[in-house]
Amino acid sequence: MRNTYETETETESGTETESESESGTETESGTAAAGNAPVRFDTKVAVLLRDDLESWQRLNVTAFLVSGLGTAVPEVIGEPYEDADSTAYLPMLRQPVLVFEGAKETVTAAHARALSRSLTTAVFTADLFGTGNDRDNRAAVRAVGRDALDLVGLAVYGPRNAVDKVLKGARMHP
Protein backbone atom coordinates (compact mmCIF):
# COMPACT_ATOMS: atom_id res chain seq x y z
CA MET A 1 0.00 0.00 0.00
CA ARG A 2 1.35 3.45 -0.86
CA ASN A 3 0.82 6.38 1.46
CA THR A 4 0.83 9.90 0.10
CA TYR A 5 1.83 13.09 1.83
CA GLU A 6 2.61 16.58 0.71
CA THR A 7 5.73 18.67 0.97
CA GLU A 8 6.16 22.37 0.43
CA THR A 9 9.27 23.65 -1.28
CA GLU A 10 10.02 27.32 -1.70
CA THR A 11 10.94 28.27 -5.23
CA GLU A 12 11.90 31.54 -6.82
CA SER A 13 8.28 32.03 -7.86
CA GLY A 14 6.75 31.15 -4.48
CA THR A 15 5.96 28.00 -2.53
CA GLU A 16 5.13 24.79 -4.37
CA THR A 17 3.21 21.94 -2.80
CA GLU A 18 3.97 18.52 -4.19
CA SER A 19 2.42 15.16 -3.41
CA GLU A 20 4.90 12.45 -2.63
CA SER A 21 4.43 8.75 -2.04
CA GLU A 22 6.10 6.49 0.42
CA SER A 23 5.88 2.80 1.15
CA GLY A 24 5.35 1.46 4.61
CA THR A 25 3.14 1.94 7.63
CA GLU A 26 5.54 3.35 10.19
CA THR A 27 4.77 6.58 11.97
CA GLU A 28 7.33 9.05 13.25
CA SER A 29 7.47 7.25 16.60
CA GLY A 30 7.83 3.82 14.98
CA THR A 31 4.40 2.46 15.90
CA ALA A 32 2.11 0.94 13.28
CA ALA A 33 -0.20 3.45 11.65
CA ALA A 34 -3.92 2.85 11.93
CA GLY A 35 -5.43 1.56 8.69
CA ASN A 36 -4.37 3.44 5.60
CA ALA A 37 -3.81 6.79 7.29
CA PRO A 38 -1.01 8.77 5.64
CA VAL A 39 2.31 8.81 7.46
CA ARG A 40 3.71 12.28 8.04
CA PHE A 41 7.22 12.80 9.34
CA ASP A 42 8.40 15.88 11.24
CA THR A 43 11.76 15.46 9.53
CA LYS A 44 12.88 15.26 5.94
CA VAL A 45 15.69 13.48 4.12
CA ALA A 46 16.53 15.20 0.86
CA VAL A 47 19.20 14.88 -1.79
CA LEU A 48 19.92 17.78 -4.11
CA LEU A 49 21.76 16.94 -7.33
CA ARG A 50 23.30 19.26 -9.85
CA ASP A 51 21.20 19.13 -13.01
CA ASP A 52 24.14 18.59 -15.38
CA LEU A 53 25.05 15.10 -14.11
CA GLU A 54 24.86 11.94 -16.22
CA SER A 55 22.30 9.34 -15.13
CA TRP A 56 24.91 6.99 -13.66
CA GLN A 57 26.43 9.91 -11.74
CA ARG A 58 23.04 10.86 -10.25
CA LEU A 59 22.53 7.33 -8.98
CA ASN A 60 26.07 7.03 -7.65
CA VAL A 61 26.00 10.41 -5.90
CA THR A 62 22.59 9.70 -4.33
CA ALA A 63 23.75 6.33 -2.99
CA PHE A 64 26.92 7.80 -1.50
CA LEU A 65 25.17 10.79 0.05
CA VAL A 66 22.45 8.84 1.87
CA SER A 67 24.90 6.17 3.06
CA GLY A 68 26.25 8.50 5.73
CA LEU A 69 22.96 9.40 7.35
CA GLY A 70 22.52 6.19 9.34
CA THR A 71 25.87 6.57 11.06
CA ALA A 72 25.38 10.24 11.92
CA VAL A 73 21.67 10.07 12.74
CA PRO A 74 20.83 6.50 13.84
CA GLU A 75 17.14 7.31 14.35
CA VAL A 76 16.67 7.59 10.57
CA ILE A 77 17.20 3.84 10.27
CA GLY A 78 14.12 1.63 10.55
CA GLU A 79 13.82 -1.93 11.75
CA PRO A 80 15.32 -4.91 9.87
CA TYR A 81 13.17 -6.51 7.19
CA GLU A 82 12.07 -10.12 7.04
CA ASP A 83 10.13 -11.97 4.37
CA ALA A 84 7.42 -14.60 4.89
CA ASP A 85 10.09 -17.32 4.90
CA SER A 86 11.95 -15.61 7.79
CA THR A 87 14.85 -14.53 5.58
CA ALA A 88 16.44 -11.51 7.26
CA TYR A 89 17.31 -8.32 5.35
CA LEU A 90 19.12 -5.15 6.37
CA PRO A 91 17.22 -2.22 7.83
CA MET A 92 16.85 0.83 5.59
CA LEU A 93 15.96 4.46 6.08
CA ARG A 94 12.60 4.72 7.82
CA GLN A 95 11.32 7.51 5.62
CA PRO A 96 11.52 8.45 1.95
CA VAL A 97 14.53 10.14 0.47
CA LEU A 98 13.29 13.02 -1.66
CA VAL A 99 15.52 13.78 -4.62
CA PHE A 100 15.74 17.28 -6.07
CA GLU A 101 17.82 18.88 -8.78
CA GLY A 102 19.10 22.34 -9.54
CA ALA A 103 21.79 24.36 -11.23
CA LYS A 104 25.28 24.60 -9.75
CA GLU A 105 24.33 27.91 -8.10
CA THR A 106 21.26 26.31 -6.49
CA VAL A 107 23.37 23.51 -5.00
CA THR A 108 25.97 25.99 -3.74
CA ALA A 109 23.30 28.19 -2.12
CA ALA A 110 21.59 25.17 -0.56
CA HIS A 111 24.91 24.07 0.92
CA ALA A 112 25.42 27.46 2.54
CA ARG A 113 21.86 27.48 3.92
CA ALA A 114 22.19 23.93 5.29
CA LEU A 115 25.41 24.84 7.11
CA SER A 116 23.97 28.10 8.44
CA ARG A 117 21.06 26.12 9.92
CA SER A 118 23.41 23.46 11.38
CA LEU A 119 21.57 20.67 9.57
CA THR A 120 23.09 17.23 9.13
CA THR A 121 24.72 17.48 5.70
CA ALA A 122 26.71 15.21 3.38
CA VAL A 123 28.51 16.51 0.30
CA PHE A 124 29.72 15.01 -2.95
CA THR A 125 32.15 17.01 -5.08
CA ALA A 126 33.12 16.63 -8.73
CA ASP A 127 36.60 15.53 -7.58
CA LEU A 128 35.13 12.34 -6.11
CA PHE A 129 34.35 10.98 -9.58
CA GLY A 130 38.13 10.62 -10.04
CA THR A 131 38.89 8.76 -6.83
CA GLY A 132 38.32 5.12 -6.07
CA ASN A 133 38.13 4.78 -2.31
CA ASP A 134 37.00 6.43 0.90
CA ARG A 135 40.47 7.61 1.93
CA ASP A 136 41.00 9.45 -1.36
CA ASN A 137 37.43 10.81 -1.27
CA ARG A 138 37.98 12.35 2.15
CA ALA A 139 41.36 13.75 1.08
CA ALA A 140 39.80 15.36 -2.02
CA VAL A 141 37.16 17.14 0.05
CA ARG A 142 39.66 18.14 2.74
CA ALA A 143 41.94 19.76 0.16
CA VAL A 144 39.34 22.40 -0.78
CA GLY A 145 37.84 25.17 1.33
CA ARG A 146 34.10 25.10 2.08
CA ASP A 147 33.27 27.99 -0.26
CA ALA A 148 35.36 26.57 -3.12
CA LEU A 149 33.94 23.02 -3.15
CA ASP A 150 32.77 21.99 -6.64
CA LEU A 151 29.55 20.47 -5.32
CA VAL A 152 27.57 18.09 -7.52
CA GLY A 153 25.26 16.95 -4.76
CA LEU A 154 24.36 17.16 -1.13
CA ALA A 155 22.12 15.33 1.30
CA VAL A 156 20.43 17.11 4.14
CA TYR A 157 18.41 15.88 7.10
CA GLY A 158 16.48 17.87 9.65
CA PRO A 159 13.12 19.40 10.49
CA ARG A 160 10.84 19.53 7.43
CA ASN A 161 10.53 23.32 7.35
CA ALA A 162 14.28 23.87 7.68
CA VAL A 163 15.06 21.40 4.89
CA ASP A 164 12.39 23.02 2.69
CA LYS A 165 14.11 26.40 3.18
CA VAL A 166 17.49 24.89 2.30
CA LEU A 167 16.03 23.56 -0.96
CA LYS A 168 14.75 26.97 -2.12
CA GLY A 169 15.05 27.17 -5.89
CA ALA A 170 15.38 23.41 -6.38
CA ARG A 171 12.83 21.26 -8.18
CA MET A 172 11.81 17.65 -7.72
CA HIS A 173 14.00 15.30 -9.74
CA PRO A 174 12.04 13.98 -12.75
C-alpha atoms as a PDB file:
ATOM      1  CA  MET A   1       0.000   0.000   0.000  1.00  0.00           C
ATOM      2  CA  ARG A   2       1.346   3.454  -0.857  1.00  0.00           C
ATOM      3  CA  ASN A   3       0.819   6.381   1.460  1.00  0.00           C
ATOM      4  CA  THR A   4       0.831   9.896   0.095  1.00  0.00           C
ATOM      5  CA  TYR A   5       1.826  13.091   1.834  1.00  0.00           C
ATOM      6  CA  GLU A   6       2.613  16.582   0.705  1.00  0.00           C
ATOM      7  CA  THR A   7       5.728  18.673   0.965  1.00  0.00           C
ATOM      8  CA  GLU A   8       6.161  22.366   0.426  1.00  0.00           C
ATOM      9  CA  THR A   9       9.268  23.653  -1.282  1.00  0.00           C
ATOM     10  CA  GLU A  10      10.023  27.316  -1.702  1.00  0.00           C
ATOM     11  CA  THR A  11      10.944  28.268  -5.233  1.00  0.00           C
ATOM     12  CA  GLU A  12      11.904  31.538  -6.824  1.00  0.00           C
ATOM     13  CA  SER A  13       8.279  32.027  -7.861  1.00  0.00           C
ATOM     14  CA  GLY A  14       6.753  31.152  -4.477  1.00  0.00           C
ATOM     15  CA  THR A  15       5.961  28.001  -2.530  1.00  0.00           C
ATOM     16  CA  GLU A  16       5.127  24.790  -4.372  1.00  0.00           C
ATOM     17  CA  THR A  17       3.208  21.943  -2.799  1.00  0.00           C
ATOM     18  CA  GLU A  18       3.966  18.519  -4.187  1.00  0.00           C
ATOM     19  CA  SER A  19       2.423  15.165  -3.406  1.00  0.00           C
ATOM     20  CA  GLU A  20       4.902  12.451  -2.632  1.00  0.00           C
ATOM     21  CA  SER A  21       4.434   8.745  -2.044  1.00  0.00           C
ATOM     22  CA  GLU A  22       6.103   6.494   0.422  1.00  0.00           C
ATOM     23  CA  SER A  23       5.877   2.800   1.149  1.00  0.00           C
ATOM     24  CA  GLY A  24       5.345   1.455   4.615  1.00  0.00           C
ATOM     25  CA  THR A  25       3.143   1.941   7.630  1.00  0.00           C
ATOM     26  CA  GLU A  26       5.538   3.352  10.189  1.00  0.00           C
ATOM     27  CA  THR A  27       4.768   6.585  11.968  1.00  0.00           C
ATOM     28  CA  GLU A  28       7.333   9.047  13.250  1.00  0.00           C
ATOM     29  CA  SER A  29       7.472   7.245  16.604  1.00  0.00           C
ATOM     30  CA  GLY A  30       7.829   3.819  14.984  1.00  0.00           C
ATOM     31  CA  THR A  31       4.403   2.463  15.897  1.00  0.00           C
ATOM     32  CA  ALA A  32       2.112   0.941  13.280  1.00  0.00           C
ATOM     33  CA  ALA A  33      -0.203   3.449  11.650  1.00  0.00           C
ATOM     34  CA  ALA A  34      -3.923   2.855  11.931  1.00  0.00           C
ATOM     35  CA  GLY A  35      -5.427   1.555   8.691  1.00  0.00           C
ATOM     36  CA  ASN A  36      -4.369   3.436   5.601  1.00  0.00           C
ATOM     37  CA  ALA A  37      -3.809   6.788   7.285  1.00  0.00           C
ATOM     38  CA  PRO A  38      -1.012   8.770   5.641  1.00  0.00           C
ATOM     39  CA  VAL A  39       2.305   8.810   7.460  1.00  0.00           C
ATOM     40  CA  ARG A  40       3.707  12.279   8.038  1.00  0.00           C
ATOM     41  CA  PHE A  41       7.217  12.804   9.344  1.00  0.00           C
ATOM     42  CA  ASP A  42       8.401  15.877  11.242  1.00  0.00           C
ATOM     43  CA  THR A  43      11.757  15.463   9.533  1.00  0.00           C
ATOM     44  CA  LYS A  44      12.877  15.262   5.937  1.00  0.00           C
ATOM     45  CA  VAL A  45      15.692  13.481   4.124  1.00  0.00           C
ATOM     46  CA  ALA A  46      16.534  15.198   0.863  1.00  0.00           C
ATOM     47  CA  VAL A  47      19.198  14.876  -1.789  1.00  0.00           C
ATOM     48  CA  LEU A  48      19.918  17.776  -4.113  1.00  0.00           C
ATOM     49  CA  LEU A  49      21.762  16.937  -7.327  1.00  0.00           C
ATOM     50  CA  ARG A  50      23.298  19.256  -9.853  1.00  0.00           C
ATOM     51  CA  ASP A  51      21.197  19.132 -13.008  1.00  0.00           C
ATOM     52  CA  ASP A  52      24.140  18.591 -15.377  1.00  0.00           C
ATOM     53  CA  LEU A  53      25.051  15.101 -14.115  1.00  0.00           C
ATOM     54  CA  GLU A  54      24.862  11.942 -16.224  1.00  0.00           C
ATOM     55  CA  SER A  55      22.302   9.338 -15.126  1.00  0.00           C
ATOM     56  CA  TRP A  56      24.913   6.988 -13.661  1.00  0.00           C
ATOM     57  CA  GLN A  57      26.431   9.908 -11.745  1.00  0.00           C
ATOM     58  CA  ARG A  58      23.043  10.858 -10.250  1.00  0.00           C
ATOM     59  CA  LEU A  59      22.527   7.327  -8.980  1.00  0.00           C
ATOM     60  CA  ASN A  60      26.074   7.033  -7.649  1.00  0.00           C
ATOM     61  CA  VAL A  61      25.996  10.409  -5.905  1.00  0.00           C
ATOM     62  CA  THR A  62      22.590   9.702  -4.332  1.00  0.00           C
ATOM     63  CA  ALA A  63      23.746   6.333  -2.986  1.00  0.00           C
ATOM     64  CA  PHE A  64      26.924   7.801  -1.504  1.00  0.00           C
ATOM     65  CA  LEU A  65      25.169  10.786   0.054  1.00  0.00           C
ATOM     66  CA  VAL A  66      22.449   8.836   1.873  1.00  0.00           C
ATOM     67  CA  SER A  67      24.898   6.173   3.060  1.00  0.00           C
ATOM     68  CA  GLY A  68      26.250   8.504   5.726  1.00  0.00           C
ATOM     69  CA  LEU A  69      22.958   9.399   7.348  1.00  0.00           C
ATOM     70  CA  GLY A  70      22.523   6.186   9.336  1.00  0.00           C
ATOM     71  CA  THR A  71      25.868   6.574  11.059  1.00  0.00           C
ATOM     72  CA  ALA A  72      25.376  10.242  11.922  1.00  0.00           C
ATOM     73  CA  VAL A  73      21.671  10.072  12.745  1.00  0.00           C
ATOM     74  CA  PRO A  74      20.833   6.499  13.836  1.00  0.00           C
ATOM     75  CA  GLU A  75      17.143   7.307  14.350  1.00  0.00           C
ATOM     76  CA  VAL A  76      16.669   7.593  10.568  1.00  0.00           C
ATOM     77  CA  ILE A  77      17.201   3.842  10.265  1.00  0.00           C
ATOM     78  CA  GLY A  78      14.125   1.632  10.545  1.00  0.00           C
ATOM     79  CA  GLU A  79      13.825  -1.926  11.751  1.00  0.00           C
ATOM     80  CA  PRO A  80      15.317  -4.909   9.873  1.00  0.00           C
ATOM     81  CA  TYR A  81      13.169  -6.511   7.191  1.00  0.00           C
ATOM     82  CA  GLU A  82      12.071 -10.124   7.040  1.00  0.00           C
ATOM     83  CA  ASP A  83      10.131 -11.970   4.366  1.00  0.00           C
ATOM     84  CA  ALA A  84       7.421 -14.596   4.893  1.00  0.00           C
ATOM     85  CA  ASP A  85      10.093 -17.324   4.901  1.00  0.00           C
ATOM     86  CA  SER A  86      11.945 -15.615   7.786  1.00  0.00           C
ATOM     87  CA  THR A  87      14.845 -14.525   5.581  1.00  0.00           C
ATOM     88  CA  ALA A  88      16.436 -11.510   7.260  1.00  0.00           C
ATOM     89  CA  TYR A  89      17.314  -8.321   5.353  1.00  0.00           C
ATOM     90  CA  LEU A  90      19.118  -5.153   6.372  1.00  0.00           C
ATOM     91  CA  PRO A  91      17.216  -2.224   7.827  1.00  0.00           C
ATOM     92  CA  MET A  92      16.846   0.827   5.591  1.00  0.00           C
ATOM     93  CA  LEU A  93      15.959   4.456   6.083  1.00  0.00           C
ATOM     94  CA  ARG A  94      12.596   4.721   7.824  1.00  0.00           C
ATOM     95  CA  GLN A  95      11.320   7.514   5.619  1.00  0.00           C
ATOM     96  CA  PRO A  96      11.521   8.450   1.953  1.00  0.00           C
ATOM     97  CA  VAL A  97      14.532  10.138   0.466  1.00  0.00           C
ATOM     98  CA  LEU A  98      13.293  13.020  -1.659  1.00  0.00           C
ATOM     99  CA  VAL A  99      15.519  13.784  -4.623  1.00  0.00           C
ATOM    100  CA  PHE A 100      15.736  17.280  -6.073  1.00  0.00           C
ATOM    101  CA  GLU A 101      17.825  18.883  -8.781  1.00  0.00           C
ATOM    102  CA  GLY A 102      19.095  22.341  -9.539  1.00  0.00           C
ATOM    103  CA  ALA A 103      21.792  24.362 -11.230  1.00  0.00           C
ATOM    104  CA  LYS A 104      25.279  24.602  -9.751  1.00  0.00           C
ATOM    105  CA  GLU A 105      24.326  27.914  -8.101  1.00  0.00           C
ATOM    106  CA  THR A 106      21.263  26.307  -6.488  1.00  0.00           C
ATOM    107  CA  VAL A 107      23.368  23.507  -5.003  1.00  0.00           C
ATOM    108  CA  THR A 108      25.971  25.992  -3.739  1.00  0.00           C
ATOM    109  CA  ALA A 109      23.301  28.193  -2.122  1.00  0.00           C
ATOM    110  CA  ALA A 110      21.586  25.166  -0.563  1.00  0.00           C
ATOM    111  CA  HIS A 111      24.909  24.066   0.918  1.00  0.00           C
ATOM    112  CA  ALA A 112      25.420  27.462   2.544  1.00  0.00           C
ATOM    113  CA  ARG A 113      21.855  27.478   3.915  1.00  0.00           C
ATOM    114  CA  ALA A 114      22.194  23.926   5.293  1.00  0.00           C
ATOM    115  CA  LEU A 115      25.413  24.842   7.109  1.00  0.00           C
ATOM    116  CA  SER A 116      23.967  28.103   8.437  1.00  0.00           C
ATOM    117  CA  ARG A 117      21.063  26.116   9.923  1.00  0.00           C
ATOM    118  CA  SER A 118      23.410  23.465  11.377  1.00  0.00           C
ATOM    119  CA  LEU A 119      21.568  20.669   9.572  1.00  0.00           C
ATOM    120  CA  THR A 120      23.094  17.231   9.126  1.00  0.00           C
ATOM    121  CA  THR A 121      24.719  17.481   5.700  1.00  0.00           C
ATOM    122  CA  ALA A 122      26.706  15.206   3.385  1.00  0.00           C
ATOM    123  CA  VAL A 123      28.509  16.514   0.301  1.00  0.00           C
ATOM    124  CA  PHE A 124      29.719  15.010  -2.952  1.00  0.00           C
ATOM    125  CA  THR A 125      32.147  17.012  -5.078  1.00  0.00           C
ATOM    126  CA  ALA A 126      33.124  16.626  -8.725  1.00  0.00           C
ATOM    127  CA  ASP A 127      36.596  15.530  -7.580  1.00  0.00           C
ATOM    128  CA  LEU A 128      35.125  12.341  -6.109  1.00  0.00           C
ATOM    129  CA  PHE A 129      34.354  10.976  -9.577  1.00  0.00           C
ATOM    130  CA  GLY A 130      38.132  10.616 -10.043  1.00  0.00           C
ATOM    131  CA  THR A 131      38.892   8.761  -6.828  1.00  0.00           C
ATOM    132  CA  GLY A 132      38.315   5.119  -6.071  1.00  0.00           C
ATOM    133  CA  ASN A 133      38.128   4.778  -2.313  1.00  0.00           C
ATOM    134  CA  ASP A 134      36.996   6.425   0.898  1.00  0.00           C
ATOM    135  CA  ARG A 135      40.466   7.610   1.932  1.00  0.00           C
ATOM    136  CA  ASP A 136      41.001   9.452  -1.356  1.00  0.00           C
ATOM    137  CA  ASN A 137      37.425  10.809  -1.267  1.00  0.00           C
ATOM    138  CA  ARG A 138      37.979  12.354   2.153  1.00  0.00           C
ATOM    139  CA  ALA A 139      41.358  13.754   1.084  1.00  0.00           C
ATOM    140  CA  ALA A 140      39.796  15.359  -2.020  1.00  0.00           C
ATOM    141  CA  VAL A 141      37.160  17.140   0.054  1.00  0.00           C
ATOM    142  CA  ARG A 142      39.657  18.139   2.736  1.00  0.00           C
ATOM    143  CA  ALA A 143      41.938  19.760   0.155  1.00  0.00           C
ATOM    144  CA  VAL A 144      39.335  22.402  -0.779  1.00  0.00           C
ATOM    145  CA  GLY A 145      37.843  25.174   1.332  1.00  0.00           C
ATOM    146  CA  ARG A 146      34.099  25.099   2.080  1.00  0.00           C
ATOM    147  CA  ASP A 147      33.266  27.988  -0.260  1.00  0.00           C
ATOM    148  CA  ALA A 148      35.357  26.571  -3.125  1.00  0.00           C
ATOM    149  CA  LEU A 149      33.938  23.017  -3.151  1.00  0.00           C
ATOM    150  CA  ASP A 150      32.766  21.995  -6.637  1.00  0.00           C
ATOM    151  CA  LEU A 151      29.545  20.474  -5.323  1.00  0.00           C
ATOM    152  CA  VAL A 152      27.575  18.088  -7.517  1.00  0.00           C
ATOM    153  CA  GLY A 153      25.257  16.947  -4.756  1.00  0.00           C
ATOM    154  CA  LEU A 154      24.358  17.159  -1.129  1.00  0.00           C
ATOM    155  CA  ALA A 155      22.118  15.329   1.296  1.00  0.00           C
ATOM    156  CA  VAL A 156      20.430  17.109   4.141  1.00  0.00           C
ATOM    157  CA  TYR A 157      18.412  15.877   7.104  1.00  0.00           C
ATOM    158  CA  GLY A 158      16.477  17.873   9.646  1.00  0.00           C
ATOM    159  CA  PRO A 159      13.122  19.398  10.487  1.00  0.00           C
ATOM    160  CA  ARG A 160      10.843  19.533   7.431  1.00  0.00           C
ATOM    161  CA  ASN A 161      10.530  23.320   7.352  1.00  0.00           C
ATOM    162  CA  ALA A 162      14.281  23.871   7.679  1.00  0.00           C
ATOM    163  CA  VAL A 163      15.056  21.401   4.892  1.00  0.00           C
ATOM    164  CA  ASP A 164      12.392  23.015   2.691  1.00  0.00           C
ATOM    165  CA  LYS A 165      14.112  26.399   3.180  1.00  0.00           C
ATOM    166  CA  VAL A 166      17.494  24.889   2.297  1.00  0.00           C
ATOM    167  CA  LEU A 167      16.027  23.563  -0.965  1.00  0.00           C
ATOM    168  CA  LYS A 168      14.745  26.967  -2.121  1.00  0.00           C
ATOM    169  CA  GLY A 169      15.050  27.174  -5.887  1.00  0.00           C
ATOM    170  CA  ALA A 170      15.378  23.406  -6.379  1.00  0.00           C
ATOM    171  CA  ARG A 171      12.827  21.263  -8.184  1.00  0.00           C
ATOM    172  CA  MET A 172      11.811  17.649  -7.720  1.00  0.00           C
ATOM    173  CA  HIS A 173      13.997  15.297  -9.738  1.00  0.00           C
ATOM    174  CA  PRO A 174      12.043  13.983 -12.749  1.00  0.00           C
END
